[in-house]
mmCIF file of N, CA and C and ligand atoms in Angstrom:
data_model
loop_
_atom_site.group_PDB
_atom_site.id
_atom_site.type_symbol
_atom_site.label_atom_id
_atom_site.label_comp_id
_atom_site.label_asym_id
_atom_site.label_seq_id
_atom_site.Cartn_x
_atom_site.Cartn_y
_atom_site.Cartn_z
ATOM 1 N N UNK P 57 78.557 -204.178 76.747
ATOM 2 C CA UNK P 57 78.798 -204.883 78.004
ATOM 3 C C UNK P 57 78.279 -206.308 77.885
ATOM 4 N N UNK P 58 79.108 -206.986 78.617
ATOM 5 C CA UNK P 58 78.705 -208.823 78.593
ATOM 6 C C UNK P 58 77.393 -208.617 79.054
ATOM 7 N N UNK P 59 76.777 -209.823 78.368
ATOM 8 C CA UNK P 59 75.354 -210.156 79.398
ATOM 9 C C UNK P 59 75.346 -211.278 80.652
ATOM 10 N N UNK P 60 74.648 -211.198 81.282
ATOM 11 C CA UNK P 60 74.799 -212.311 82.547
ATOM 12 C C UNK P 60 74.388 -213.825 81.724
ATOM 13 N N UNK P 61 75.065 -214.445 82.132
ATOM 14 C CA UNK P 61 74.847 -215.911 81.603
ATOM 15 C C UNK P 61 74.525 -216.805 82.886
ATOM 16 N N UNK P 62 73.502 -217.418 82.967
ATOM 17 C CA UNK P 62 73.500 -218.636 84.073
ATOM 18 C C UNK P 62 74.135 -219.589 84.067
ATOM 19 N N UNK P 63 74.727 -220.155 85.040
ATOM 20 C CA UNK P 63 75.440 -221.067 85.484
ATOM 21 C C UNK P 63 75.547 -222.058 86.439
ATOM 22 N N UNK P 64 75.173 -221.973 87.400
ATOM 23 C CA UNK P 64 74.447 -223.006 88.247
ATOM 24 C C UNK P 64 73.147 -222.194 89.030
ATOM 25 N N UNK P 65 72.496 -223.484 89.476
ATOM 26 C CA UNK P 65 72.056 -223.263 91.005
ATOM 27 C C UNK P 65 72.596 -222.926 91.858
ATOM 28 N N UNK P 66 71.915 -222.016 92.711
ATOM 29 C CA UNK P 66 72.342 -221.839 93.952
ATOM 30 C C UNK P 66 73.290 -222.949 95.071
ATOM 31 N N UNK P 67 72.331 -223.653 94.730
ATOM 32 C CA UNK P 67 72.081 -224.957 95.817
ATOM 33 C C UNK P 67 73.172 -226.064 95.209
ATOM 34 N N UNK P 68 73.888 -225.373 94.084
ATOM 35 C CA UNK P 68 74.749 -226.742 93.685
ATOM 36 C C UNK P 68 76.123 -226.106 93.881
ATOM 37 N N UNK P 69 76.244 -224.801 94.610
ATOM 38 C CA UNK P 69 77.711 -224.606 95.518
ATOM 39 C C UNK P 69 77.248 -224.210 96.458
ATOM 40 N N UNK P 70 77.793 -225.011 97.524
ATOM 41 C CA UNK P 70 77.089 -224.605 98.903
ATOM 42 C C UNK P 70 78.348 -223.871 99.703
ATOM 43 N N UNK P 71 77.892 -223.430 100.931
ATOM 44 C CA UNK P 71 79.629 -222.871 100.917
ATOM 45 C C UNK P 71 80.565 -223.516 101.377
ATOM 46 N N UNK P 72 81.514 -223.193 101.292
ATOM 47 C CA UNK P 72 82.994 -224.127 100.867
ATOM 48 C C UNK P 72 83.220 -225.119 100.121
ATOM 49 N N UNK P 73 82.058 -224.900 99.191
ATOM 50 C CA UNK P 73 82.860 -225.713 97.875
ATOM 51 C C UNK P 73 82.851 -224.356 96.440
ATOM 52 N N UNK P 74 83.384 -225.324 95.595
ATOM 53 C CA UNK P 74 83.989 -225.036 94.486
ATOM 54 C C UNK P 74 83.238 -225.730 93.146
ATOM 55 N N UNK P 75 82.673 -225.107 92.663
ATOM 56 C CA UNK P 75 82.799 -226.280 90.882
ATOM 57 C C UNK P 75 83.135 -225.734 89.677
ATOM 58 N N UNK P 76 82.693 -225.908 88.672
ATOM 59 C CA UNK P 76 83.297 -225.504 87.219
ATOM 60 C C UNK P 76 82.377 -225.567 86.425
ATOM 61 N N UNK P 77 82.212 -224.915 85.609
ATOM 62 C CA UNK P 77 81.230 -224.238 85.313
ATOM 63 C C UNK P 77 81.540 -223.643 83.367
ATOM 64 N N UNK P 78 81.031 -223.628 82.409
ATOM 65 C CA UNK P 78 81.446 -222.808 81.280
ATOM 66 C C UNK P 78 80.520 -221.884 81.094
ATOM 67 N N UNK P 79 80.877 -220.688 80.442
ATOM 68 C CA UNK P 79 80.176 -219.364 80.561
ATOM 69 C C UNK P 79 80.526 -218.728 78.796
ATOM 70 N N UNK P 80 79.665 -219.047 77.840
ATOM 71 C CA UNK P 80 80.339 -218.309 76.836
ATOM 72 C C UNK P 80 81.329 -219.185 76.551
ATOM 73 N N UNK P 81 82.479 -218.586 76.360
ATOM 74 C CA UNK P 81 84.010 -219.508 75.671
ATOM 75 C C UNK P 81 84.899 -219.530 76.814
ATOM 76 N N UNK P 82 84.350 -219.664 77.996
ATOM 77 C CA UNK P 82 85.002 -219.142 79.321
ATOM 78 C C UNK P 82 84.529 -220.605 80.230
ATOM 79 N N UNK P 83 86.002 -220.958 80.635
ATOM 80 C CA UNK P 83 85.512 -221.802 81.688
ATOM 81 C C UNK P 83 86.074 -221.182 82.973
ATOM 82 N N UNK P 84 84.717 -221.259 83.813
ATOM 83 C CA UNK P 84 84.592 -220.602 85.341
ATOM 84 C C UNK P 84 84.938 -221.092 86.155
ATOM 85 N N UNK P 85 85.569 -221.042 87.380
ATOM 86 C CA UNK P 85 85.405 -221.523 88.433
ATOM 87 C C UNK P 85 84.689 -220.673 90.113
ATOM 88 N N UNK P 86 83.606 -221.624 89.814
ATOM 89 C CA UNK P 86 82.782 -220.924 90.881
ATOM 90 C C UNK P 86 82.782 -221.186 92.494
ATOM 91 N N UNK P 87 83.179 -220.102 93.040
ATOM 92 C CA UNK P 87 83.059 -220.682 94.522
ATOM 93 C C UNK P 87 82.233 -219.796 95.494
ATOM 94 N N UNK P 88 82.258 -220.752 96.414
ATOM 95 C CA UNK P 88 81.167 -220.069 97.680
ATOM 96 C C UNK P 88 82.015 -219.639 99.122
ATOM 97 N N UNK P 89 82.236 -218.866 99.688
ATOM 98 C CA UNK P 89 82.970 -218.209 100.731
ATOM 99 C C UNK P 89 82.017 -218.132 101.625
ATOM 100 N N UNK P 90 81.623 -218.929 102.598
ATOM 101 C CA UNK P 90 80.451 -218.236 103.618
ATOM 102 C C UNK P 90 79.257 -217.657 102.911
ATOM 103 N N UNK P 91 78.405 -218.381 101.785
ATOM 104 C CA UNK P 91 77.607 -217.726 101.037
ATOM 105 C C UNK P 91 77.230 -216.434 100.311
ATOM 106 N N UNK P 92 79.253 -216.570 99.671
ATOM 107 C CA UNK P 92 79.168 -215.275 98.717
ATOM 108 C C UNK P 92 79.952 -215.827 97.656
ATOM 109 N N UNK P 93 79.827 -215.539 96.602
ATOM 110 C CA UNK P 93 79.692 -216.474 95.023
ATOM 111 C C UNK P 93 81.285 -215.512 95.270
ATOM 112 N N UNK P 94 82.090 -216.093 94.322
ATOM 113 C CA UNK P 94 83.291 -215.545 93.530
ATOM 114 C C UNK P 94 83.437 -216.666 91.952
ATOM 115 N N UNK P 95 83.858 -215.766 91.284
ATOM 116 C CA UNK P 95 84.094 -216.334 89.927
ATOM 117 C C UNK P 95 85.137 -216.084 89.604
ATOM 118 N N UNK P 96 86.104 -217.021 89.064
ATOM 119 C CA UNK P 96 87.375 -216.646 88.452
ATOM 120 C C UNK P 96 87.449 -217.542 87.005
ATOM 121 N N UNK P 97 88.316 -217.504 86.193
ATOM 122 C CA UNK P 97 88.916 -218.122 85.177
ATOM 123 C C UNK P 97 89.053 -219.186 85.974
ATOM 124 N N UNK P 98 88.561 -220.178 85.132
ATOM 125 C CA UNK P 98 88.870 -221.945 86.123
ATOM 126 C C UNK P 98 89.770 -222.640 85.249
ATOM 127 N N UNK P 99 90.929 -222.403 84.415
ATOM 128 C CA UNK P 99 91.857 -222.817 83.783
ATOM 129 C C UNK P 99 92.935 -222.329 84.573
ATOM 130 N N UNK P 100 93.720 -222.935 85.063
ATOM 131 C CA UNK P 100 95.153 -223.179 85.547
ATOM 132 C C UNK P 100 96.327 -222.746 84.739
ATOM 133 N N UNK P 101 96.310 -221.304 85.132
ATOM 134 C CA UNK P 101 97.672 -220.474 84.253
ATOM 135 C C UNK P 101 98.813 -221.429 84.323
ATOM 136 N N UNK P 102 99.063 -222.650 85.098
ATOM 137 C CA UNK P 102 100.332 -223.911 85.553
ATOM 138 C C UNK P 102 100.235 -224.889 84.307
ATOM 139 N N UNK P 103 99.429 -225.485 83.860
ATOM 140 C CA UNK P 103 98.851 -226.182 82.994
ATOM 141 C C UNK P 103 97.625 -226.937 82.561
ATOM 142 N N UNK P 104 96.710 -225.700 82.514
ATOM 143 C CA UNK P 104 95.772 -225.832 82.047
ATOM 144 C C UNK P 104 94.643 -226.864 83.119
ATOM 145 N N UNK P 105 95.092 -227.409 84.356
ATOM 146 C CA UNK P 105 94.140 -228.014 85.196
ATOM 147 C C UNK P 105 92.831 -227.142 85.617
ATOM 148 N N UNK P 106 91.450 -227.639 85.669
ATOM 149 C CA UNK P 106 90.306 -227.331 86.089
ATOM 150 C C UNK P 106 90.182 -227.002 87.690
ATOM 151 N N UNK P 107 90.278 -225.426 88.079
ATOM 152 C CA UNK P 107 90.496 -225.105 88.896
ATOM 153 C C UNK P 107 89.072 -225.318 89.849
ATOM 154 N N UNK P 108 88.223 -224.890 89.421
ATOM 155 C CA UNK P 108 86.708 -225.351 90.003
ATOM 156 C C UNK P 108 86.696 -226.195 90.685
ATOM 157 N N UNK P 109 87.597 -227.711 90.080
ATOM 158 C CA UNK P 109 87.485 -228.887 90.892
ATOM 159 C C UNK P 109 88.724 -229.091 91.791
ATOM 160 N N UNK P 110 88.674 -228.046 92.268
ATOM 161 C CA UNK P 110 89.547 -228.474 93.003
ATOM 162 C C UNK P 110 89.073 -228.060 94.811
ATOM 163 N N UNK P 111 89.779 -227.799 96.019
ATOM 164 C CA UNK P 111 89.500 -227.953 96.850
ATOM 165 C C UNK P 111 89.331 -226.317 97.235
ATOM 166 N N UNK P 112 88.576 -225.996 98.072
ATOM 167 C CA UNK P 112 88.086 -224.748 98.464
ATOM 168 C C UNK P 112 88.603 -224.566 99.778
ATOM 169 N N UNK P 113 89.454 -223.503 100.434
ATOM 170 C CA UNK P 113 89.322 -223.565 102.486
ATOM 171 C C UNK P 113 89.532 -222.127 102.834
ATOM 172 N N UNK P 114 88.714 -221.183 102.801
ATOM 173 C CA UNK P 114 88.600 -220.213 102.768
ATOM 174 C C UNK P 114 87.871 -219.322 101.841
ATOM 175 N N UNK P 115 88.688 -218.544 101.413
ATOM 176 C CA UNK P 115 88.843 -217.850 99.950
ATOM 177 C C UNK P 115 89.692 -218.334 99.088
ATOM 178 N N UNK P 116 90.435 -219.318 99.765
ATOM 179 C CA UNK P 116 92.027 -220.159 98.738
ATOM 180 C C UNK P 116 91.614 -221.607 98.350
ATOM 181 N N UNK P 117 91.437 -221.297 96.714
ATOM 182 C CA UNK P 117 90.952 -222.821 96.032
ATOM 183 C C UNK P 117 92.670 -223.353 95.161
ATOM 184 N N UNK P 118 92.654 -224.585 95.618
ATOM 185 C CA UNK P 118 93.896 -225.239 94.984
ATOM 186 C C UNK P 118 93.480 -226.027 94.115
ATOM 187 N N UNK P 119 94.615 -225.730 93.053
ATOM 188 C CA UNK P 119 94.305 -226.592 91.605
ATOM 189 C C UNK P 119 94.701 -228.046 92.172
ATOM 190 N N UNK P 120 94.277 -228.678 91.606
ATOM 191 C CA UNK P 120 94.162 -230.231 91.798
ATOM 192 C C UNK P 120 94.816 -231.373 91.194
ATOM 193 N N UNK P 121 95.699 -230.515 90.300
ATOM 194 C CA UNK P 121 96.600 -230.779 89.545
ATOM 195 C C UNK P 121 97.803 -231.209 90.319
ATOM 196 N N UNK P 122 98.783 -229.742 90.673
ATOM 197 C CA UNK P 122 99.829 -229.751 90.943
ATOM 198 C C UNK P 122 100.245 -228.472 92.093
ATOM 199 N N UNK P 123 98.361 -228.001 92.656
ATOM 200 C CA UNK P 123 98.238 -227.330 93.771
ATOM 201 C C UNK P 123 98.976 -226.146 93.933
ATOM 202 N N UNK P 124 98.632 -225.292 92.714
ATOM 203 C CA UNK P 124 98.974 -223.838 92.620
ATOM 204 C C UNK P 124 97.494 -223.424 93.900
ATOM 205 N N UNK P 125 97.836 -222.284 94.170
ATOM 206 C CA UNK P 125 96.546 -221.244 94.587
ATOM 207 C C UNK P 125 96.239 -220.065 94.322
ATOM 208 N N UNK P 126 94.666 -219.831 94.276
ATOM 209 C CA UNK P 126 94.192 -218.378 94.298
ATOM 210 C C UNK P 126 93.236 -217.796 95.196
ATOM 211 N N UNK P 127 93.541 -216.666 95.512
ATOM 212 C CA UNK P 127 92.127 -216.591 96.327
ATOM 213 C C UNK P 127 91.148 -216.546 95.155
ATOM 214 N N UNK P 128 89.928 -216.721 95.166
ATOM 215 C CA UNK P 128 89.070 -216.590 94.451
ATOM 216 C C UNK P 128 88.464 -215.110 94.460
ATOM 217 N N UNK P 129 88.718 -213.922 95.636
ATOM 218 C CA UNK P 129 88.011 -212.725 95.847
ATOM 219 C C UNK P 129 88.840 -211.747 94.701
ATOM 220 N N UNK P 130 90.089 -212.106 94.529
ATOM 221 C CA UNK P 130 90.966 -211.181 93.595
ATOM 222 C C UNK P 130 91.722 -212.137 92.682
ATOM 223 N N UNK P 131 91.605 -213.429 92.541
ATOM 224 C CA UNK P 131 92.146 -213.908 91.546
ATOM 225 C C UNK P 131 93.828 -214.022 91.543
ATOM 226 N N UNK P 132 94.020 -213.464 92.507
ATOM 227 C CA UNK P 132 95.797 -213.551 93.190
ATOM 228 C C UNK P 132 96.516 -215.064 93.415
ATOM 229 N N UNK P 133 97.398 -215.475 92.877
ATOM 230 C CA UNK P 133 98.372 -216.510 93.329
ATOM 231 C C UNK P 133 98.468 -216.236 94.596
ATOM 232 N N UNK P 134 98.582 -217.466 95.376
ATOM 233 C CA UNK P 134 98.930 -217.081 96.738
ATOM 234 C C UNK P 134 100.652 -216.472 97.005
ATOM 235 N N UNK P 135 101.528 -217.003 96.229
ATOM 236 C CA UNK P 135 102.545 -217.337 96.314
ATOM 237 C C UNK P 135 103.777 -215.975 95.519
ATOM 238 N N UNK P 136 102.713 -215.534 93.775
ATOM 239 C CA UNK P 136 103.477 -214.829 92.970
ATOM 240 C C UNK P 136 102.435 -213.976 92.745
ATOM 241 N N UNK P 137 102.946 -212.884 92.837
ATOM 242 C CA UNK P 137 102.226 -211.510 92.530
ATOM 243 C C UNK P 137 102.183 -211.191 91.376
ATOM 244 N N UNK P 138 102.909 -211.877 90.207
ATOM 245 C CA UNK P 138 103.008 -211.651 89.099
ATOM 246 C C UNK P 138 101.359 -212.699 88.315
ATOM 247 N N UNK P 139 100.888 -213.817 89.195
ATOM 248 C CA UNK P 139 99.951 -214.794 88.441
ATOM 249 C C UNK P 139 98.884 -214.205 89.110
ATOM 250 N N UNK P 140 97.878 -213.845 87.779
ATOM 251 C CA UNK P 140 96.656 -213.503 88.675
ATOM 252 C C UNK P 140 95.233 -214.072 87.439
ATOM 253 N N UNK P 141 94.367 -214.653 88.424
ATOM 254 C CA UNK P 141 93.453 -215.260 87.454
ATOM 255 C C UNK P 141 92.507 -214.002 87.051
ATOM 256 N N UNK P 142 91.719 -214.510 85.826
ATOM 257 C CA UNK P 142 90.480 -213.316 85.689
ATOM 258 C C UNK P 142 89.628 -213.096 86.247
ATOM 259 N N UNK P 143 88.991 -212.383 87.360
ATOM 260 C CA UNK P 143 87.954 -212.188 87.929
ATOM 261 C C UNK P 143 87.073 -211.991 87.466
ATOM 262 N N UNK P 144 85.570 -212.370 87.463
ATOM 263 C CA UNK P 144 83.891 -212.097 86.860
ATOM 264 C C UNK P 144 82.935 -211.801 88.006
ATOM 265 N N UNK P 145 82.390 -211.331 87.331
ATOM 266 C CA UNK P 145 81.096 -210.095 88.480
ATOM 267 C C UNK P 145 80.306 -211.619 88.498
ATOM 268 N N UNK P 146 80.097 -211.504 89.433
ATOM 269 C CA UNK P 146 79.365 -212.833 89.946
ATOM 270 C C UNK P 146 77.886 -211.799 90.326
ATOM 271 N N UNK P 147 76.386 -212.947 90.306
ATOM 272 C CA UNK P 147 75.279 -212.645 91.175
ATOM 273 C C UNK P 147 74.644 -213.557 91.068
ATOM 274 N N UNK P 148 73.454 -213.460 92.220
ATOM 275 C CA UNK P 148 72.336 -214.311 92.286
ATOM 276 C C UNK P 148 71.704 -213.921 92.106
ATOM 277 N N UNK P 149 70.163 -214.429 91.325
ATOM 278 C CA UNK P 149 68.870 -213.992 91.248
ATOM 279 C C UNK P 149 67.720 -215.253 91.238
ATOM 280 N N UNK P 150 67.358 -214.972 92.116
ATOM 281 C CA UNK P 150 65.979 -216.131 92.301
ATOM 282 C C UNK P 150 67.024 -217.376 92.209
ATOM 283 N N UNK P 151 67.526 -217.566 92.905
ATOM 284 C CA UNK P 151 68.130 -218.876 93.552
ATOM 285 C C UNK P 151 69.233 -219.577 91.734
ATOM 286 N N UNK P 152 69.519 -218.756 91.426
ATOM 287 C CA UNK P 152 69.928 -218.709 89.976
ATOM 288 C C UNK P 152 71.773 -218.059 89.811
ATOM 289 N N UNK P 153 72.461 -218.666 89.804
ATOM 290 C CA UNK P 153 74.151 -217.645 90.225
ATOM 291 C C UNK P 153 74.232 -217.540 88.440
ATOM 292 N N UNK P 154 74.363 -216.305 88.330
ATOM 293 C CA UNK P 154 74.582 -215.640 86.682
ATOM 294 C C UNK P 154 76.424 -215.270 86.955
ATOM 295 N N UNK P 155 77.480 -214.912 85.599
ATOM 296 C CA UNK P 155 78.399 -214.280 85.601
ATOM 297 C C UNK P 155 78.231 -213.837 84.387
ATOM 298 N N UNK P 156 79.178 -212.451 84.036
ATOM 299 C CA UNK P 156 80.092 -212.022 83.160
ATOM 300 C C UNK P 156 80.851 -212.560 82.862
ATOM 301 N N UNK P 157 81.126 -212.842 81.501
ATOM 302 C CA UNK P 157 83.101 -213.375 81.478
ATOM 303 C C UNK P 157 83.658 -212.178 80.946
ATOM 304 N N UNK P 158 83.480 -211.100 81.226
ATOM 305 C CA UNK P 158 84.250 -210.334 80.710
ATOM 306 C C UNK P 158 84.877 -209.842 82.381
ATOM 307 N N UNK P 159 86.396 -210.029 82.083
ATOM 308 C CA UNK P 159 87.269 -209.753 83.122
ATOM 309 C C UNK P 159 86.971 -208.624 83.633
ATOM 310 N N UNK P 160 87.015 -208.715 85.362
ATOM 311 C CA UNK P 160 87.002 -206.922 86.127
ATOM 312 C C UNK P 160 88.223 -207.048 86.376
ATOM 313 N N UNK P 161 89.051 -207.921 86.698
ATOM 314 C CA UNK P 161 90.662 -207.629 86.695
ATOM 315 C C UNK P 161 91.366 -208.871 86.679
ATOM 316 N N UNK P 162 92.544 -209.252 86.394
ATOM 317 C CA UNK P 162 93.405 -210.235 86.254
ATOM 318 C C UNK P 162 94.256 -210.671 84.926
ATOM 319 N N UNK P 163 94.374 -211.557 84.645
ATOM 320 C CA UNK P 163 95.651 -212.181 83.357
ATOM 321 C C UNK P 163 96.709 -211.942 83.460
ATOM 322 N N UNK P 164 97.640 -212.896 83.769
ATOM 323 C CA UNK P 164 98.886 -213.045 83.451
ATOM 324 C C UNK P 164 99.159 -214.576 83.080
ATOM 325 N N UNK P 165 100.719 -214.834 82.357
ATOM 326 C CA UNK P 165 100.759 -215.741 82.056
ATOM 327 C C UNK P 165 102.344 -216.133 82.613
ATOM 328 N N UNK P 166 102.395 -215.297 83.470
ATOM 329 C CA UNK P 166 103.776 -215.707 84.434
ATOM 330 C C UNK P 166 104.103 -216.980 84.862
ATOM 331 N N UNK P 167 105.173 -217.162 85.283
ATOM 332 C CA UNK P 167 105.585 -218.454 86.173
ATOM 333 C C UNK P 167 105.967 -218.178 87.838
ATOM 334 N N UNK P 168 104.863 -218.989 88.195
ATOM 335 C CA UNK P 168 105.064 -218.700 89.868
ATOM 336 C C UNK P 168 106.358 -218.980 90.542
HETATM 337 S S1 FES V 372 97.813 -227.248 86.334
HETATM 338 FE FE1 FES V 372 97.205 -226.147 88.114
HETATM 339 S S2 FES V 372 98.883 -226.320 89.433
HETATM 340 FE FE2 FES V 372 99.503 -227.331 87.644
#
């Protein structure tokens, strides 16, 4: 099983934002929902844009690119049921947000 890797502070996603983050060979995108972490794959199944940086309003972060979406809770396209990002076990400990990159569900490489 993956080990937890740290990744930010607490205090450096506050909620309703978003940042980006690398984990291992994994770049993350971390967000805050009403002060609950979600982690997804922060590479843009569209082309490769840094999803982290992009805008957060809900659970739905848009790439910043060319404004695909996912929720961040399941890694779902808003749009195609076929695109789904990788989800990671997110936690906090002592003001510390750790992930897995080993996927609990997602990958595809569809076209929305
Ligand atoms: S690279 Fe993300 S929408 Fe195009």
């Amino acid at each position: 099983m993956a080990d937890w890797i740290p990744i930010a502070r607490a205090t450096e996603c506050l909620p309703g934002q978003s940042i980006e983050r690398v984990a291992g060979d994994r770049i993350v995108a971390l967000a805050n929902v009403g002060g609950t972490f979600h982690a997804i794959d922060g590479l843009c199944p569209h082309q490769g844009g840094p999803l982290g940086t992009g805008g957060l309003c809900g659970a739905v972060l848009t790439c910043p690119w060319h404004g695909w979406q996912f929720d961040v809770a399941t890694g779902r396209h808003q749009s195609s049921a076929n695109v789904r990002q990788d989800v990671f076990e997110v936690r906090e400990r002592d003001g510390t947000v750790e992930v897995r990159v080993t996927a609990i569900s997602g990958s595809s490489t569809a076209e929305a």
